[in-house]
Amino acid sequence: MPKLSKKDIAYLKGYKASDYDRPSVAVDIVIFTLHKKQLKVLLIKRAESPYESLWALPGGFVNKVSDKNLEAVAYRELHEETGAKAPYLEQLFTFGSKDRDPRDWTLSVSYFALMAYDDIKLKAGTDASEARLWPVNNGKVSAKLAFDHTKIVNLAVERLGSKLEYSAIAGFLLGGEFTLPELQEVYEIILNEKLDKTSFRRGLAKFDIVQETGRKTESQGHRPAKYYRFNKHAKDSLFFPRSIVRSAK
C-alpha cells in the first residue's frame, strides 16, 4: 500500500465512515470433497433466523477488528466447520444485492475449497444445528438452500469442472498421496466422461506435476499401484497449457 501524504493524514482525521451507507460483508464457502465415488458439498443446517432449519453454505460476516483479510475469514469458517485447513482455496465470485439477505444489503464474497474426505471432521458451528455432506448430481444439490446459496453452489460446480480440464487440482480431493487410477477417476466422476488411461498418464508425465512417493498399494490378487504426490513446485504450476482431458478421451 502506498505511503500516505500529510494531506491524506489530515483528511483522514476528519473522515467519518458512518456518513456513508455500508453494506454488510460476508464470506461463504463451497467445500467440495469426494466420498464413495461421488462429489459432495458440505452444508450446514441453520439454527437461527432468518431461514431457520434450511440448509446453507458455511460462512460468516467479516470482523473488521480481528480479520486481516477476506481469505482469513474463509479459513476461519473452514476450520470451524471441518476442523482442518483446506489445501486448496480459491475465490469464486462476489454476490451482492439488496434482496439476497433479508437482514441487510449484503455482499457475499464466495470461495470454493477442495478437501480430502478423511481430513474433514464434520461439526456444526455456532450458528448451525447440523453439518452434512450432500451429493452433487448433474451439477446440483437437492437440498433447498437459504439465501442465494443455490446460485453460489451451481457456479462453484461449473468452475470446478472448467478448472479440471486445465489443472491437476483434482488431487487435492484425494489427500497427500494418491494412485494414478484414483486421480483419473476423480476427473471422470466430476466431468462425467471416460478418459483414456494411457493418454491421461502421458499428459501428467509431460507436465511434470506428480512424482512417486516410493510406496505402493497392498497387493490383493493384482499388481500393486504406485502412490504419487504433487511435486514440490506443483502448487505454483498446477495449470496445464492445454486441456489434459481432451487429449485423454
mmCIF file of C-alpha atoms in Angstrom:
data_model
loop_
_atom_site.group_PDB
_atom_site.id
_atom_site.type_symbol
_atom_site.label_atom_id
_atom_site.label_comp_id
_atom_site.label_asym_id
_atom_site.label_seq_id
_atom_site.Cartn_x
_atom_site.Cartn_y
_atom_site.Cartn_z
ATOM 1 C CA MET A 1 0.000 0.000 0.000
ATOM 2 C CA PRO A 2 1.398 3.466 -0.892
ATOM 3 C CA LYS A 3 2.603 5.715 1.917
ATOM 4 C CA LEU A 4 0.082 8.363 2.947
ATOM 5 C CA SER A 5 0.940 12.009 2.410
ATOM 6 C CA LYS A 6 0.497 14.659 5.105
ATOM 7 C CA LYS A 7 -2.566 15.858 3.216
ATOM 8 C CA ASP A 8 -4.015 12.323 3.295
ATOM 9 C CA ILE A 9 -3.422 12.034 7.037
ATOM 10 C CA ALA A 10 -5.101 15.377 7.696
ATOM 11 C CA TYR A 11 -8.076 14.351 5.550
ATOM 12 C CA LEU A 12 -8.498 11.044 7.357
ATOM 13 C CA LYS A 13 -8.640 12.756 10.746
ATOM 14 C CA GLY A 14 -11.935 14.314 9.733
ATOM 15 C CA TYR A 15 -13.266 11.393 7.709
ATOM 16 C CA LYS A 16 -16.351 9.658 9.096
ATOM 17 C CA ALA A 17 -17.177 6.280 7.600
ATOM 18 C CA SER A 18 -20.584 6.490 9.251
ATOM 19 C CA ASP A 19 -21.508 9.285 6.834
ATOM 20 C CA TYR A 20 -21.855 6.685 4.079
ATOM 21 C CA ASP A 21 -24.107 3.669 3.660
ATOM 22 C CA ARG A 22 -22.071 0.491 4.000
ATOM 23 C CA PRO A 23 -23.327 -2.991 3.138
ATOM 24 C CA SER A 24 -22.678 -5.967 5.368
ATOM 25 C CA VAL A 25 -19.866 -8.161 4.043
ATOM 26 C CA ALA A 26 -19.936 -11.941 4.399
ATOM 27 C CA VAL A 27 -17.780 -14.804 3.168
ATOM 28 C CA ASP A 28 -19.463 -18.051 2.043
ATOM 29 C CA ILE A 29 -17.569 -21.226 1.164
ATOM 30 C CA VAL A 30 -18.405 -24.162 -1.091
ATOM 31 C CA ILE A 31 -16.397 -27.054 0.379
ATOM 32 C CA PHE A 32 -16.022 -29.939 -2.058
ATOM 33 C CA THR A 33 -14.897 -33.453 -1.238
ATOM 34 C CA LEU A 34 -15.157 -36.907 -2.801
ATOM 35 C CA HIS A 35 -16.845 -39.745 -0.924
ATOM 36 C CA LYS A 36 -17.902 -43.169 -2.197
ATOM 37 C CA LYS A 37 -17.118 -42.169 -5.782
ATOM 38 C CA GLN A 38 -19.345 -39.092 -5.641
ATOM 39 C CA LEU A 39 -18.660 -35.369 -5.483
ATOM 40 C CA LYS A 40 -20.160 -33.877 -2.331
ATOM 41 C CA VAL A 41 -20.511 -30.424 -0.807
ATOM 42 C CA LEU A 42 -20.635 -29.526 2.867
ATOM 43 C CA LEU A 43 -23.820 -27.797 4.019
ATOM 44 C CA ILE A 44 -24.942 -26.627 7.452
ATOM 45 C CA LYS A 45 -28.494 -26.500 8.809
ATOM 46 C CA ARG A 46 -29.220 -23.019 10.099
ATOM 47 C CA ALA A 47 -30.096 -22.835 13.794
ATOM 48 C CA GLU A 48 -31.234 -19.219 13.743
ATOM 49 C CA SER A 49 -33.475 -16.869 11.783
ATOM 50 C CA PRO A 50 -33.626 -15.965 9.019
ATOM 51 C CA TYR A 51 -34.270 -19.285 7.287
ATOM 52 C CA GLU A 52 -34.003 -21.376 10.445
ATOM 53 C CA SER A 53 -33.755 -25.129 9.633
ATOM 54 C CA LEU A 54 -32.886 -24.511 5.976
ATOM 55 C CA TRP A 55 -29.562 -25.763 4.656
ATOM 56 C CA ALA A 56 -26.891 -23.237 3.741
ATOM 57 C CA LEU A 57 -23.224 -22.859 2.922
ATOM 58 C CA PRO A 58 -20.738 -22.389 5.765
ATOM 59 C CA GLY A 59 -19.853 -18.746 6.136
ATOM 60 C CA GLY A 60 -19.774 -15.688 8.316
ATOM 61 C CA PHE A 61 -19.530 -11.937 8.451
ATOM 62 C CA VAL A 62 -16.252 -10.050 8.282
ATOM 63 C CA ASN A 63 -14.938 -8.907 11.659
ATOM 64 C CA LYS A 64 -13.237 -5.575 10.977
ATOM 65 C CA VAL A 65 -11.140 -5.846 14.141
ATOM 66 C CA SER A 66 -9.824 -9.413 14.017
ATOM 67 C CA ASP A 67 -9.950 -10.420 10.338
ATOM 68 C CA LYS A 68 -6.808 -9.468 8.434
ATOM 69 C CA ASN A 69 -8.376 -10.079 5.023
ATOM 70 C CA LEU A 70 -11.159 -12.000 3.269
ATOM 71 C CA GLU A 71 -9.094 -15.176 2.995
ATOM 72 C CA ALA A 72 -8.652 -15.164 6.768
ATOM 73 C CA VAL A 73 -12.439 -15.171 7.151
ATOM 74 C CA ALA A 74 -12.703 -18.115 4.761
ATOM 75 C CA TYR A 75 -10.073 -20.138 6.619
ATOM 76 C CA ARG A 76 -11.701 -19.321 9.964
ATOM 77 C CA GLU A 77 -15.069 -20.610 8.786
ATOM 78 C CA LEU A 78 -13.461 -23.646 7.150
ATOM 79 C CA HIS A 79 -11.796 -24.648 10.385
ATOM 80 C CA GLU A 80 -14.982 -24.084 12.362
ATOM 81 C CA GLU A 81 -16.966 -26.497 10.180
ATOM 82 C CA THR A 82 -14.298 -29.090 9.292
ATOM 83 C CA GLY A 83 -11.605 -28.867 11.959
ATOM 84 C CA ALA A 84 -8.965 -28.598 9.234
ATOM 85 C CA LYS A 85 -7.320 -26.218 6.784
ATOM 86 C CA ALA A 86 -8.195 -26.831 3.144
ATOM 87 C CA PRO A 87 -5.147 -27.476 0.914
ATOM 88 C CA TYR A 88 -6.861 -25.619 -1.934
ATOM 89 C CA LEU A 89 -8.932 -22.452 -1.601
ATOM 90 C CA GLU A 90 -9.933 -20.114 -4.424
ATOM 91 C CA GLN A 91 -12.085 -17.010 -4.566
ATOM 92 C CA LEU A 92 -15.110 -17.699 -6.737
ATOM 93 C CA PHE A 93 -17.284 -14.596 -7.183
ATOM 94 C CA THR A 94 -18.820 -11.668 -5.325
ATOM 95 C CA PHE A 95 -22.595 -11.632 -4.995
ATOM 96 C CA GLY A 96 -24.423 -8.532 -3.856
ATOM 97 C CA SER A 97 -27.903 -7.018 -3.927
ATOM 98 C CA LYS A 98 -30.486 -5.533 -1.592
ATOM 99 C CA ASP A 99 -32.628 -8.667 -1.903
ATOM 100 C CA ARG A 100 -30.192 -11.531 -1.263
ATOM 101 C CA ASP A 101 -30.342 -11.239 2.546
ATOM 102 C CA PRO A 102 -33.486 -10.007 4.369
ATOM 103 C CA ARG A 103 -31.384 -8.598 7.227
ATOM 104 C CA ASP A 104 -29.416 -6.018 5.264
ATOM 105 C CA TRP A 105 -27.857 -5.027 1.940
ATOM 106 C CA THR A 106 -25.189 -7.743 1.908
ATOM 107 C CA LEU A 107 -22.137 -8.573 -0.168
ATOM 108 C CA SER A 108 -21.049 -12.211 -0.190
ATOM 109 C CA VAL A 109 -17.515 -12.951 -1.301
ATOM 110 C CA SER A 110 -17.695 -16.638 -2.166
ATOM 111 C CA TYR A 111 -14.872 -19.178 -2.206
ATOM 112 C CA PHE A 112 -14.600 -22.832 -3.122
ATOM 113 C CA ALA A 113 -12.328 -25.282 -1.333
ATOM 114 C CA LEU A 114 -11.125 -28.809 -2.078
ATOM 115 C CA MET A 115 -10.524 -31.276 0.753
ATOM 116 C CA ALA A 116 -9.908 -34.989 1.154
ATOM 117 C CA TYR A 117 -12.806 -36.768 2.851
ATOM 118 C CA ASP A 118 -10.579 -38.225 5.592
ATOM 119 C CA ASP A 119 -9.448 -34.718 6.580
ATOM 120 C CA ILE A 120 -12.976 -33.477 7.272
ATOM 121 C CA LYS A 121 -14.302 -33.737 10.815
ATOM 122 C CA LEU A 122 -17.884 -32.552 10.488
ATOM 123 C CA LYS A 123 -19.033 -30.253 13.252
ATOM 124 C CA ALA A 124 -21.750 -27.631 13.282
ATOM 125 C CA GLY A 125 -20.575 -24.102 14.005
ATOM 126 C CA THR A 126 -22.095 -21.662 16.468
ATOM 127 C CA ASP A 127 -24.944 -20.723 14.122
ATOM 128 C CA ALA A 128 -25.773 -24.246 12.911
ATOM 129 C CA SER A 129 -27.587 -27.271 14.321
ATOM 130 C CA GLU A 130 -26.100 -29.826 11.925
ATOM 131 C CA ALA A 131 -23.408 -30.232 9.275
ATOM 132 C CA ARG A 132 -23.694 -32.771 6.471
ATOM 133 C CA LEU A 133 -22.135 -33.711 3.136
ATOM 134 C CA TRP A 134 -24.672 -33.509 0.313
ATOM 135 C CA PRO A 135 -24.160 -35.286 -3.038
ATOM 136 C CA VAL A 136 -23.854 -33.246 -6.211
ATOM 137 C CA ASN A 137 -25.955 -34.749 -9.009
ATOM 138 C CA ASN A 138 -25.953 -33.254 -12.500
ATOM 139 C CA GLY A 139 -24.188 -30.191 -11.149
ATOM 140 C CA LYS A 140 -26.735 -29.500 -8.393
ATOM 141 C CA VAL A 141 -27.637 -30.404 -4.809
ATOM 142 C CA SER A 142 -31.189 -31.460 -3.987
ATOM 143 C CA ALA A 143 -31.410 -29.538 -0.708
ATOM 144 C CA LYS A 144 -33.423 -26.324 -0.559
ATOM 145 C CA LEU A 145 -30.843 -23.688 0.356
ATOM 146 C CA ALA A 146 -31.134 -20.392 2.211
ATOM 147 C CA PHE A 147 -30.401 -17.006 0.648
ATOM 148 C CA ASP A 148 -28.951 -17.313 -2.885
ATOM 149 C CA HIS A 149 -26.692 -20.218 -1.958
ATOM 150 C CA THR A 150 -28.085 -22.457 -4.706
ATOM 151 C CA LYS A 151 -26.708 -19.984 -7.236
ATOM 152 C CA ILE A 152 -23.323 -19.997 -5.485
ATOM 153 C CA VAL A 153 -23.129 -23.810 -5.424
ATOM 154 C CA ASN A 154 -24.092 -24.080 -9.098
ATOM 155 C CA LEU A 155 -21.397 -21.600 -10.099
ATOM 156 C CA ALA A 156 -18.790 -23.391 -7.975
ATOM 157 C CA VAL A 157 -19.577 -26.759 -9.587
ATOM 158 C CA GLU A 158 -19.293 -25.173 -13.022
ATOM 159 C CA ARG A 159 -15.983 -23.520 -12.111
ATOM 160 C CA LEU A 160 -14.564 -26.759 -10.712
ATOM 161 C CA GLY A 161 -15.369 -28.642 -13.910
ATOM 162 C CA SER A 162 -13.780 -25.936 -16.051
ATOM 163 C CA LYS A 163 -10.603 -25.851 -13.958
ATOM 164 C CA LEU A 164 -10.143 -29.618 -14.008
ATOM 165 C CA GLU A 165 -9.618 -29.546 -17.770
ATOM 166 C CA TYR A 166 -6.544 -27.377 -17.400
ATOM 167 C CA SER A 167 -5.163 -28.267 -13.989
ATOM 168 C CA ALA A 168 -4.285 -31.030 -11.546
ATOM 169 C CA ILE A 169 -6.265 -29.574 -8.640
ATOM 170 C CA ALA A 170 -8.354 -32.764 -8.540
ATOM 171 C CA GLY A 171 -5.531 -34.272 -6.497
ATOM 172 C CA PHE A 172 -6.473 -32.080 -3.543
ATOM 173 C CA LEU A 173 -9.652 -34.148 -3.178
ATOM 174 C CA LEU A 174 -7.515 -37.224 -2.507
ATOM 175 C CA GLY A 175 -5.171 -36.060 0.250
ATOM 176 C CA GLY A 176 -1.391 -36.072 0.403
ATOM 177 C CA GLU A 177 -0.835 -39.089 -1.824
ATOM 178 C CA PHE A 178 -2.841 -40.975 -4.409
ATOM 179 C CA THR A 179 -2.587 -43.545 -7.175
ATOM 180 C CA LEU A 180 -2.916 -42.555 -10.819
ATOM 181 C CA PRO A 181 -6.108 -44.629 -11.223
ATOM 182 C CA GLU A 182 -7.597 -42.710 -8.267
ATOM 183 C CA LEU A 183 -6.632 -39.368 -9.790
ATOM 184 C CA GLN A 184 -8.085 -40.288 -13.180
ATOM 185 C CA GLU A 185 -11.277 -41.483 -11.504
ATOM 186 C CA VAL A 186 -11.762 -38.059 -9.887
ATOM 187 C CA TYR A 187 -11.696 -36.428 -13.319
ATOM 188 C CA GLU A 188 -14.137 -38.972 -14.709
ATOM 189 C CA ILE A 189 -16.577 -38.608 -11.790
ATOM 190 C CA ILE A 190 -16.691 -34.813 -11.808
ATOM 191 C CA LEU A 191 -16.638 -34.358 -15.585
ATOM 192 C CA ASN A 192 -18.834 -37.409 -16.232
ATOM 193 C CA GLU A 193 -16.512 -38.532 -19.026
ATOM 194 C CA LYS A 194 -14.447 -41.659 -19.601
ATOM 195 C CA LEU A 195 -10.757 -40.905 -20.217
ATOM 196 C CA ASP A 196 -8.085 -42.995 -21.916
ATOM 197 C CA LYS A 197 -5.621 -44.247 -19.295
ATOM 198 C CA THR A 198 -2.506 -44.089 -21.469
ATOM 199 C CA SER A 199 -3.206 -40.579 -22.764
ATOM 200 C CA PHE A 200 -4.066 -39.298 -19.288
ATOM 201 C CA ARG A 201 -0.824 -40.579 -17.794
ATOM 202 C CA ARG A 202 1.201 -39.298 -20.725
ATOM 203 C CA GLY A 203 -0.230 -35.847 -20.117
ATOM 204 C CA LEU A 204 0.634 -35.925 -16.412
ATOM 205 C CA ALA A 205 4.190 -37.010 -17.189
ATOM 206 C CA LYS A 206 4.618 -34.308 -19.829
ATOM 207 C CA PHE A 207 3.528 -31.530 -17.495
ATOM 208 C CA ASP A 208 5.713 -32.862 -14.621
ATOM 209 C CA ILE A 209 3.065 -32.436 -11.940
ATOM 210 C CA VAL A 210 3.395 -35.592 -9.824
ATOM 211 C CA GLN A 211 6.185 -37.789 -8.504
ATOM 212 C CA GLU A 212 6.342 -41.258 -6.973
ATOM 213 C CA THR A 213 6.362 -41.481 -3.176
ATOM 214 C CA GLY A 214 8.070 -44.879 -3.055
ATOM 215 C CA ARG A 215 5.004 -46.568 -1.584
ATOM 216 C CA LYS A 216 2.608 -48.985 -3.250
ATOM 217 C CA THR A 217 -0.882 -50.255 -2.528
ATOM 218 C CA GLU A 218 -1.150 -53.627 -0.828
ATOM 219 C CA SER A 219 -1.426 -56.494 -3.289
ATOM 220 C CA GLN A 220 -4.845 -58.161 -3.365
ATOM 221 C CA GLY A 221 -4.517 -60.548 -6.263
ATOM 222 C CA HIS A 222 -3.422 -57.875 -8.717
ATOM 223 C CA ARG A 223 -0.396 -55.717 -9.421
ATOM 224 C CA PRO A 224 0.151 -53.089 -6.674
ATOM 225 C CA ALA A 225 -0.342 -49.473 -7.778
ATOM 226 C CA LYS A 226 2.280 -46.831 -7.032
ATOM 227 C CA TYR A 227 1.441 -43.861 -4.840
ATOM 228 C CA TYR A 228 2.143 -40.362 -6.104
ATOM 229 C CA ARG A 229 2.127 -36.848 -4.693
ATOM 230 C CA PHE A 230 2.430 -33.381 -6.172
ATOM 231 C CA ASN A 231 5.956 -32.243 -6.955
ATOM 232 C CA LYS A 232 7.307 -29.560 -4.620
ATOM 233 C CA HIS A 233 6.910 -26.975 -7.368
ATOM 234 C CA ALA A 234 3.437 -28.193 -8.370
ATOM 235 C CA LYS A 235 1.407 -25.852 -6.170
ATOM 236 C CA ASP A 236 2.871 -22.969 -8.152
ATOM 237 C CA SER A 237 2.356 -24.648 -11.539
ATOM 238 C CA LEU A 238 -0.759 -26.793 -11.327
ATOM 239 C CA PHE A 239 -2.163 -25.483 -14.583
ATOM 240 C CA PHE A 240 -1.654 -27.085 -17.974
ATOM 241 C CA PRO A 241 -1.038 -25.105 -21.188
ATOM 242 C CA ARG A 242 -3.793 -27.121 -22.855
ATOM 243 C CA SER A 243 -6.612 -29.451 -21.855
ATOM 244 C CA ILE A 244 -5.376 -32.715 -20.400
ATOM 245 C CA VAL A 245 -8.931 -34.035 -20.540
ATOM 246 C CA ARG A 246 -9.436 -33.607 -24.287
ATOM 247 C CA SER A 247 -6.146 -35.322 -25.026
ATOM 248 C CA ALA A 248 -7.142 -38.263 -22.821
ATOM 249 C CA LYS A 249 -10.521 -39.044 -24.370
#
